[in-house]
JSON list of C-alpha atoms in Angstrom, two decimals:
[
{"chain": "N", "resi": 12, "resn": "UNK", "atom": "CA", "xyz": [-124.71, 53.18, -31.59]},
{"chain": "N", "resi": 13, "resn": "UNK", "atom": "CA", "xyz": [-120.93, 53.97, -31.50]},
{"chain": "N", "resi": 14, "resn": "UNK", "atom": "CA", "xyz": [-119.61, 56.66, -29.04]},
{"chain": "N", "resi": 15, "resn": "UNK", "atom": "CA", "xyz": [-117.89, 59.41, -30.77]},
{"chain": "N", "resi": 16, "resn": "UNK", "atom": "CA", "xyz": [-115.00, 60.18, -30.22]},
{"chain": "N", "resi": 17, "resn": "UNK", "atom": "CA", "xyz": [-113.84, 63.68, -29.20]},
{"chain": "N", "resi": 18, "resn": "UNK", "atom": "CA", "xyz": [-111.29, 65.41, -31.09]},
{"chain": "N", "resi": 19, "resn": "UNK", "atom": "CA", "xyz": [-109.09, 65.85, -27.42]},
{"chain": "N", "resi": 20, "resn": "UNK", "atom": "CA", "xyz": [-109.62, 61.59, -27.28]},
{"chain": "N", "resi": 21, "resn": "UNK", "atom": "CA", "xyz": [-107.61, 60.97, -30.65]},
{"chain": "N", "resi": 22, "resn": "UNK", "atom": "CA", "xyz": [-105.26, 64.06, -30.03]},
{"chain": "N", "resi": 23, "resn": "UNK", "atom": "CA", "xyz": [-104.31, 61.48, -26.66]},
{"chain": "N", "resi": 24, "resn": "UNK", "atom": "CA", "xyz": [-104.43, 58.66, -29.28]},
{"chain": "N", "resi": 25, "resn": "UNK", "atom": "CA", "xyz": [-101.27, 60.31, -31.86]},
{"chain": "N", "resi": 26, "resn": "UNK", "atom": "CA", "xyz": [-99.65, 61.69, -28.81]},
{"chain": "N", "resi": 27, "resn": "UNK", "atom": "CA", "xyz": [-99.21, 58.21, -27.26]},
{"chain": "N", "resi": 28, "resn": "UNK", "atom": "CA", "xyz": [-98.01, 56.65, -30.77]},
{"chain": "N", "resi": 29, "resn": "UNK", "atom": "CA", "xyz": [-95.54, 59.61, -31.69]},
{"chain": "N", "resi": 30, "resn": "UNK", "atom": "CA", "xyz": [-92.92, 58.67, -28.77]},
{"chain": "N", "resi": 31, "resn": "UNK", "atom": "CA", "xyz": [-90.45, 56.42, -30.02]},
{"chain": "N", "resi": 32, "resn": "UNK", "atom": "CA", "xyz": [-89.64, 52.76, -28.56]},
{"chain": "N", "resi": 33, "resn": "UNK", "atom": "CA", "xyz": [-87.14, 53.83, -25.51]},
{"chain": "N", "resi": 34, "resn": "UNK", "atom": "CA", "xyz": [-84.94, 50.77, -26.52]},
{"chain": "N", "resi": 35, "resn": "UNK", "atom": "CA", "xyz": [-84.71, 50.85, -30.75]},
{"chain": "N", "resi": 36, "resn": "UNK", "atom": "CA", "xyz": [-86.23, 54.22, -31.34]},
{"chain": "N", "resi": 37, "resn": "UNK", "atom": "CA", "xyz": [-88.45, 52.72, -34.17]},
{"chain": "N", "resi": 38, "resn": "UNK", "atom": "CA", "xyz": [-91.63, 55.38, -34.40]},
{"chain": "N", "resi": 39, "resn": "UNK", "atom": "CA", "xyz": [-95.19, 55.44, -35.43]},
{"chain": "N", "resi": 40, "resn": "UNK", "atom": "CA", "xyz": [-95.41, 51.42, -33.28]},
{"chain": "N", "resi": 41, "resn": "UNK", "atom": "CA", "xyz": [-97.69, 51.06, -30.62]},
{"chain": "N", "resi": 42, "resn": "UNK", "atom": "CA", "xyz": [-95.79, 50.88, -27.27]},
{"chain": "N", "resi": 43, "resn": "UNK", "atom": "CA", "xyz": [-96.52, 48.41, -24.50]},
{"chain": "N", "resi": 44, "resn": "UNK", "atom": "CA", "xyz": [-94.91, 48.25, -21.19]},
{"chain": "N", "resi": 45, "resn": "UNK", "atom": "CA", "xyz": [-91.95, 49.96, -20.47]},
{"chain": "N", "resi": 46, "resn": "UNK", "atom": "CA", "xyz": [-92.33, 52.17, -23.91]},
{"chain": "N", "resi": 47, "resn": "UNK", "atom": "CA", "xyz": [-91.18, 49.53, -25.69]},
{"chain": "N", "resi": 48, "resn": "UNK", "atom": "CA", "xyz": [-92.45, 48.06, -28.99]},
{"chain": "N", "resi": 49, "resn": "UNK", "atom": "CA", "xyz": [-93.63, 44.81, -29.47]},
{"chain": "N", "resi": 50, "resn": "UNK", "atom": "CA", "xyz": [-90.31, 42.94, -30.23]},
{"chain": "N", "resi": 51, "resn": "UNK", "atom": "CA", "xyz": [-88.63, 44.79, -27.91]},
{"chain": "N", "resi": 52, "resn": "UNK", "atom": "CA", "xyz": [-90.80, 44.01, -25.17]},
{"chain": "N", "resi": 53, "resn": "UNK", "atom": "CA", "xyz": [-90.44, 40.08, -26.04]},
{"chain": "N", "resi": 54, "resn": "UNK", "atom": "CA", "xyz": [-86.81, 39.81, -26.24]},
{"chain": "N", "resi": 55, "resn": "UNK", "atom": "CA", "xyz": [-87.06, 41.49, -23.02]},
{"chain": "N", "resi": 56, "resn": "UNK", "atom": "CA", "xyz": [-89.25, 38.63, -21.39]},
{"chain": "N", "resi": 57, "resn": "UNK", "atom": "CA", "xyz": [-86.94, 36.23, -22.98]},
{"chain": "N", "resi": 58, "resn": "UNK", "atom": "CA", "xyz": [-83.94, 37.65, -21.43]},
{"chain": "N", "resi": 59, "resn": "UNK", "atom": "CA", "xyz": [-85.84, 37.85, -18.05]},
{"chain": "N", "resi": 60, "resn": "UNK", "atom": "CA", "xyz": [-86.88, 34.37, -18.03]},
{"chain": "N", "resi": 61, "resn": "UNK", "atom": "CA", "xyz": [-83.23, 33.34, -18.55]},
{"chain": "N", "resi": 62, "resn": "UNK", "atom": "CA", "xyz": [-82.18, 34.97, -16.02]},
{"chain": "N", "resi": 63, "resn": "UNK", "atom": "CA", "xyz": [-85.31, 33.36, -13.98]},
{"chain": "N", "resi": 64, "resn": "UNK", "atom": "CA", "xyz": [-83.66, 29.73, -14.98]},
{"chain": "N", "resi": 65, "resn": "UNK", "atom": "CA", "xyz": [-80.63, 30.86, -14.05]},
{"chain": "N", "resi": 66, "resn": "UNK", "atom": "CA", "xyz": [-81.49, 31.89, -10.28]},
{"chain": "N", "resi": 67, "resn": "UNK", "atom": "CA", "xyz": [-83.35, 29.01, -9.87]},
{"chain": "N", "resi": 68, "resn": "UNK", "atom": "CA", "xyz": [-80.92, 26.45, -10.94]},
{"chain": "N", "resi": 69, "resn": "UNK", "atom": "CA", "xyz": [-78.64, 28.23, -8.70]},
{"chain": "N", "resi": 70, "resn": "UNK", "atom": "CA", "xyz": [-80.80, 28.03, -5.52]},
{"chain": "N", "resi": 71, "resn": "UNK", "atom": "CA", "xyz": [-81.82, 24.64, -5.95]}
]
């Protein structure tokens, strides 16, 4: 049997998917780390790890 959900549990739900991505503003995407959509959040890591290469080839 499925739990039910309680109308308070999906009010969290919309409240959660109604803020906008913090660095393109796109709405109604599910935000991950940061409040950040998906593609955000990967170009992100991608930048990071650049900069990762980039400190390490300098150190070494």
């Amino acid at each position: 049997m499925k739990k039910k959900e309680s109308p308070k549990e999906k009010e969290n739900e919309t409240q959660k998917e109604s803020k906008p991505c913090s660095n393109c503003g796109a709405s109604n995407v599910k935000l991950y780390q940061f409040d950040l959509c998906k593609g955000c959040l990967l170009d992100r890591f991608k930048e990071i790890k650049v900069e990762f290469k980039k400190l390490r080839i300098a150190f070494l």
